Structures are given as C-alpha cells and as structure tokens.
Coordinates of C-alpha atoms in Angstrom, one line a residue:
X292 CA -132.6 89.4 51.0
X293 CA -131.4 92.1 48.5
X294 CA -132.3 92.1 44.8
X295 CA -128.7 91.7 43.8
X296 CA -128.4 88.4 45.7
X297 CA -131.1 86.7 43.7
X298 CA -130.1 87.8 40.2
X299 CA -127.3 85.3 39.6
X300 CA -129.6 82.3 40.0
X301 CA -131.7 83.0 36.9
X302 CA -128.5 83.9 35.0
X303 CA -126.9 80.6 35.9
X304 CA -130.1 78.8 34.9
X305 CA -130.1 80.6 31.5
X306 CA -126.4 79.6 30.9
X307 CA -127.1 76.0 32.0
X308 CA -130.0 75.8 29.5
X309 CA -127.9 77.4 26.8
X310 CA -125.1 74.9 27.4
X311 CA -127.4 72.0 27.4
X312 CA -128.9 73.1 24.1
X313 CA -125.4 73.5 22.6
X314 CA -124.4 70.0 23.6
X315 CA -127.6 68.5 22.3
X316 CA -126.9 70.3 19.0
X317 CA -123.4 68.7 19.0
X318 CA -124.9 65.2 19.0
X319 CA -127.5 66.1 16.3
X320 CA -124.6 67.5 14.2
X321 CA -122.9 64.1 14.5
X322 CA -126.0 62.4 13.2
X323 CA -126.1 64.7 10.2
X324 CA -122.5 63.9 9.4
X325 CA -123.0 60.2 9.8
X326 CA -126.5 59.6 8.4
X327 CA -125.8 55.9 7.7
X328 CA -125.3 55.0 11.3
X329 CA -128.4 57.1 12.3
X330 CA -130.6 55.3 9.7
X331 CA -129.3 51.8 10.6
X332 CA -130.2 52.6 14.2
X333 CA -133.7 53.5 13.2
X334 CA -134.2 50.5 10.9
X335 CA -132.9 47.7 13.1
X336 CA -136.1 47.5 15.2
X337 CA -138.1 47.4 12.0
X338 CA -136.2 44.3 11.0
X339 CA -137.0 42.8 14.4
X340 CA -140.7 43.4 13.8
X341 CA -140.6 41.7 10.4
X342 CA -138.7 38.7 11.8
X343 CA -140.9 38.1 14.8
X344 CA -144.1 39.2 13.3
X345 CA -143.9 37.2 10.0
X346 CA -141.3 34.5 10.6
X347 CA -142.3 33.4 14.1
X348 CA -145.8 34.9 14.4
X349 CA -147.6 32.0 12.9
X350 CA -146.5 29.8 15.7
X351 CA -147.5 32.2 18.5
X352 CA -150.8 32.3 20.4
X353 CA -152.1 35.3 22.3
X354 CA -153.7 34.7 25.7
X355 CA -157.4 35.4 25.3
X356 CA -157.1 35.5 21.5
X357 CA -156.2 38.2 19.1
X358 CA -153.7 39.0 16.4
X359 CA -150.1 38.3 17.4
X360 CA -148.7 41.3 15.6
X361 CA -151.0 43.6 17.7
X362 CA -149.7 41.7 20.8
X363 CA -146.1 42.0 19.6
X364 CA -145.9 45.7 18.6
X365 CA -146.1 47.3 22.1
X366 CA -143.4 44.8 23.2
X367 CA -141.2 45.9 20.2
X368 CA -141.8 49.6 21.0
X369 CA -140.4 48.9 24.5
X370 CA -137.6 46.8 23.2
X371 CA -136.5 49.7 21.0
X372 CA -136.3 51.9 24.1
X373 CA -134.2 49.2 25.8
X374 CA -131.8 48.7 22.8
X375 CA -131.2 52.5 22.8
X376 CA -129.1 52.1 26.0
X377 CA -126.3 50.6 23.8
X378 CA -126.1 53.7 21.6
X379 CA -126.0 55.9 24.7
X380 CA -123.2 53.8 26.2
X381 CA -121.2 53.9 23.0
X382 CA -121.5 57.7 22.5
X383 CA -120.5 58.5 26.1
X384 CA -117.7 55.9 26.3
X385 CA -116.3 57.1 23.0
X386 CA -116.1 60.7 24.3
X387 CA -114.5 59.5 27.5
X388 CA -111.9 57.3 25.7
X389 CA -111.0 60.1 23.3
X390 CA -110.6 62.8 25.9
X391 CA -113.6 64.8 24.8
X392 CA -115.2 64.4 28.3
X393 CA -112.0 65.7 29.9
X394 CA -112.2 68.8 27.7
X395 CA -115.8 69.3 28.7
X396 CA -114.8 69.1 32.3
X397 CA -112.2 71.9 31.8
X398 CA -114.9 74.3 30.5
X399 CA -117.1 76.5 32.8
X400 CA -120.1 74.2 32.6
X401 CA -121.8 72.2 35.3
X402 CA -121.6 68.5 35.2
X403 CA -125.4 68.1 35.2
X404 CA -125.6 70.3 32.1
X405 CA -123.1 68.2 30.1
X406 CA -125.0 65.0 30.9
X407 CA -128.4 66.5 30.4
X408 CA -127.4 67.6 26.9
X409 CA -126.4 64.0 26.1
X410 CA -129.7 62.7 27.6
X411 CA -131.8 65.2 25.6
X412 CA -130.0 64.3 22.4
X413 CA -130.6 60.6 22.9
X414 CA -134.2 61.2 23.8
X415 CA -134.7 63.0 20.5
X416 CA -133.1 60.1 18.7
X417 CA -135.4 57.7 20.5
X418 CA -138.5 59.8 19.7
X419 CA -137.5 59.6 16.0
X420 CA -137.0 55.8 16.3
X421 CA -140.3 55.4 18.0
X422 CA -142.1 57.4 15.3
X423 CA -140.5 55.0 12.7
X424 CA -141.7 52.0 14.7
X425 CA -145.2 53.3 15.0
X426 CA -145.3 53.9 11.2
X427 CA -144.0 50.3 10.7
X428 CA -146.6 49.0 13.0
X429 CA -149.4 50.7 11.1
X430 CA -147.9 49.3 7.9
X431 CA -148.1 45.7 9.1
X432 CA -151.6 46.0 10.4
X433 CA -151.2 47.2 14.0
X434 CA -153.4 49.9 15.3
X435 CA -154.3 51.5 18.6
X436 CA -157.9 51.0 19.6
X437 CA -158.4 53.1 22.7
X438 CA -158.3 56.6 21.1
X439 CA -155.7 59.3 21.0
X440 CA -155.4 60.0 24.8
X441 CA -154.5 56.4 25.5
X442 CA -152.0 56.3 22.6
X443 CA -150.3 59.5 23.8
X444 CA -150.1 58.1 27.3
X445 CA -148.4 54.9 26.0
X446 CA -145.9 56.9 24.0
X447 CA -145.2 59.0 27.1
X448 CA -144.5 55.9 29.1
X449 CA -142.2 54.5 26.4
X450 CA -140.2 57.8 26.3
X451 CA -140.1 57.8 30.2
X452 CA -138.6 54.3 30.1
X453 CA -136.0 55.4 27.5
X454 CA -135.1 58.5 29.5
X455 CA -134.5 56.3 32.6
X456 CA -132.3 53.9 30.6
X457 CA -130.3 56.8 29.2
X458 CA -129.0 57.6 32.7
X459 CA -128.2 53.9 33.3
X460 CA -126.2 53.9 30.0
X461 CA -124.4 57.2 30.9
X462 CA -123.4 55.9 34.3
X463 CA -122.1 52.5 33.0
X464 CA -120.2 54.3 30.3
X465 CA -118.5 56.6 32.7
X466 CA -117.6 53.7 34.9
X467 CA -116.1 51.5 32.2
X468 CA -115.0 54.2 29.7
X469 CA -114.3 51.7 26.9
X470 CA -116.4 51.7 23.8
X471 CA -115.6 48.0 23.1
X472 CA -117.2 47.1 26.4
X473 CA -120.6 47.6 24.7
X474 CA -120.5 43.8 24.1
X475 CA -120.7 43.3 27.9
X476 CA -123.7 45.6 28.0
X477 CA -125.4 43.5 25.3
X478 CA -125.0 40.4 27.4
X479 CA -127.2 42.2 30.0
X480 CA -129.6 43.9 27.7
X481 CA -130.7 41.0 25.6
X482 CA -131.6 38.7 28.5
X483 CA -133.5 41.6 30.2
X484 CA -135.5 42.0 27.0
X485 CA -136.3 38.4 26.4
X486 CA -137.2 37.6 30.0
X487 CA -140.1 39.9 29.8
X488 CA -143.6 39.8 28.3
X489 CA -142.5 41.6 25.1
X490 CA -142.7 38.5 22.9
X491 CA -144.8 35.9 24.8
X492 CA -147.1 36.0 27.8
X493 CA -145.5 35.0 31.2
X494 CA -148.3 32.4 31.5
X495 CA -146.5 30.2 29.0
X496 CA -143.2 30.2 31.1
X497 CA -142.2 28.0 34.0
X498 CA -143.4 29.5 37.3
X499 CA -140.1 30.9 38.5
X500 CA -139.4 32.5 35.1
X501 CA -142.9 33.8 34.9
X502 CA -142.3 35.6 38.2
X503 CA -139.1 37.1 36.9
X504 CA -140.8 38.3 33.7
X505 CA -143.8 39.7 35.6
X506 CA -141.6 41.9 37.8
X507 CA -139.3 42.9 34.9
X508 CA -139.4 46.7 34.6
X509 CA -139.7 46.3 30.8
X510 CA -142.8 44.1 31.3
X511 CA -144.6 46.9 33.2
X512 CA -144.2 49.3 30.3
X513 CA -145.2 46.7 27.8
X514 CA -148.3 45.7 29.7
X515 CA -149.3 49.3 30.3
X516 CA -148.8 50.1 26.6
X517 CA -151.0 47.1 25.6
X518 CA -153.7 48.4 27.9
X519 CA -153.5 52.0 26.7
X520 CA -153.3 51.1 23.1
X521 CA -156.2 48.6 23.5
X522 CA -154.1 45.7 22.1
X523 CA -154.6 42.1 23.1
X524 CA -152.6 40.5 26.0
X525 CA -153.2 43.3 28.5
X526 CA -154.4 42.4 32.0
X527 CA -153.9 39.3 34.2
X528 CA -154.3 38.1 37.7
X529 CA -150.9 39.0 39.1
X530 CA -150.2 42.2 41.0
X531 CA -147.8 43.6 38.3
X532 CA -150.4 42.9 35.6
X533 CA -153.2 44.6 37.5
X534 CA -151.0 47.7 38.3
X535 CA -149.1 47.9 35.1
X536 CA -149.5 51.6 34.5
X537 CA -148.5 52.6 38.0
X538 CA -145.4 50.3 37.8
X539 CA -144.6 51.7 34.3
X540 CA -144.2 55.1 36.0
X541 CA -142.6 53.9 39.2
X542 CA -139.8 51.7 37.7
X543 CA -138.4 54.5 35.4
X544 CA -138.6 57.1 38.2
X545 CA -136.7 54.7 40.5
X546 CA -134.0 54.2 37.9
X547 CA -133.7 58.0 37.3
X548 CA -133.5 58.6 41.1
X549 CA -130.7 56.0 41.4
X550 CA -128.6 56.4 38.3
X551 CA -129.1 60.1 37.6
X552 CA -127.2 61.2 40.8
X553 CA -124.7 58.3 40.3
X554 CA -123.9 59.5 36.8
X555 CA -123.4 63.1 37.9
X556 CA -121.2 62.0 40.8
X557 CA -119.1 59.7 38.6
X558 CA -118.7 62.5 36.0
X559 CA -117.4 64.8 38.7
X560 CA -114.9 62.2 40.0
X561 CA -113.4 61.4 36.6
X562 CA -109.6 61.7 36.7
X563 CA -109.3 61.2 40.4

C-alpha cells in the first residue's frame, strides 16, 4: 500500500474531530446566551434533594440502618443523569423542527460527527450538573466513605449512564422530531426513575415490583454508586445487587450499542 493511500484517513479524522468540537461549541454558546435555562436545569435536581431529603426523609428507613440522606444522594445523582434525557430530546427535536438538522446534513460533515458533537455537549452539561449535585450533597451532610478511587469510579459510572441515555434521547428525537413530544418522554422517564432503588429499597416493594426494580438499569448504577461511595443500602441477596458494578457497566454499553447506530442510521435517513 502506497503512502498516499493512507494519508486521507488521518486528515478525515482531524476534520471529523474539528467538526465535532465546533458543534459542541455551538451548544455551549447557546447556554451562554440563555443562562437562565442552563441554571434552572442545574438547580432542579437540588430541589429534588431538598424535597425528598427533608420533607419525606423522616419517614424513610434504610435497610441495615444508616442516614437516609446518604442513602438518597447516590439515587439522586443517577436520577439527574436520567432526567437529562429530556434536555437532549428537546435540543435535538428543536433543531429538527426548525430545519437546522437539514442544514447540517447539507454540509460536508459525517452524520456521526454531528451527533457526537451533540452528545459531547450534553455530557459536559451533565458533568456540570453532577458537580452541583455533589456539592449539594456535601452541604446537606452526605459524604463518600470509600476514598477517592471509589468516588471517581462512581462518578465515571454516572457519566457512562448519562452518555448512554444521550443516544437514547437523540434517537427518539430524530424519530418524533417534535419538541412538544417531550411530554410523552416524561411519561416514560418518571416511572423508570421511580421503579428503581433510587428512593427506597426494593425489599419494601411487592415481589413483582421488587423484581422490576432490581433489574432496572438505573438501579444497577445506583447500587454500584452506593457501594463505591461507601453509603448505606449497598448490597443484597439478589443477583443484580451482588453484581451491581458489572451491570452498571453492561447496561449503558448495551444501550450505546443499540441506540448509537440507530441514531446515526435515523439521521442519515431524514427526509426520505
């Protein structure tokens, strides 16, 4: 193989990276111009912590004992990652409805680059939101008890879950292409969040609901984070509880493997 035949590949890769950075910067520029919406998105999970931690926390018990707020916070971290799917959907659906996506498709950019730029921007937003949540947790008395490596591992699992849900949101937005349909998405997101171990232990649920909660992808991340942070409520006798860290990696990778190609394929077929 000649040297000239391999040169275009690195060049295409450089252009792809440059295009992805440009599109990520576009989303960041929108946040700078609309700081109110950005700040509200960061503070809504804080309100949830205050509501559940202080209004309802006195009536909650933790399996094996322990402070409910320390039990709650890993669940709220994961819920924040889940709620982010709505902002991803709204941004992508709005671009599609306004014709912005069609203009992107007319430019000499690969479809994966356009979607990767969106995913990178939303992951940055989620990292900022998670930082706010961690600070809020510390302010209300939560702390990690297993050292920095475990805490960093838990943060990595939370961002991995968010990255997977970004691709779910992108695909659904490209299928529906209507910003107002975010209400339909909320109907799916809220039951998924509440039928998990984020707020209460599955041991307190009826047997059939406990099984659903135990195998909920969100529950895997929550249980893994409780274990890695050293917070109460980690562990259990079920298979998902005993292999929480492995499932917290496997579930997001499965979602990425399914919805990533589906989103790219749907983007390429827009307008057909």
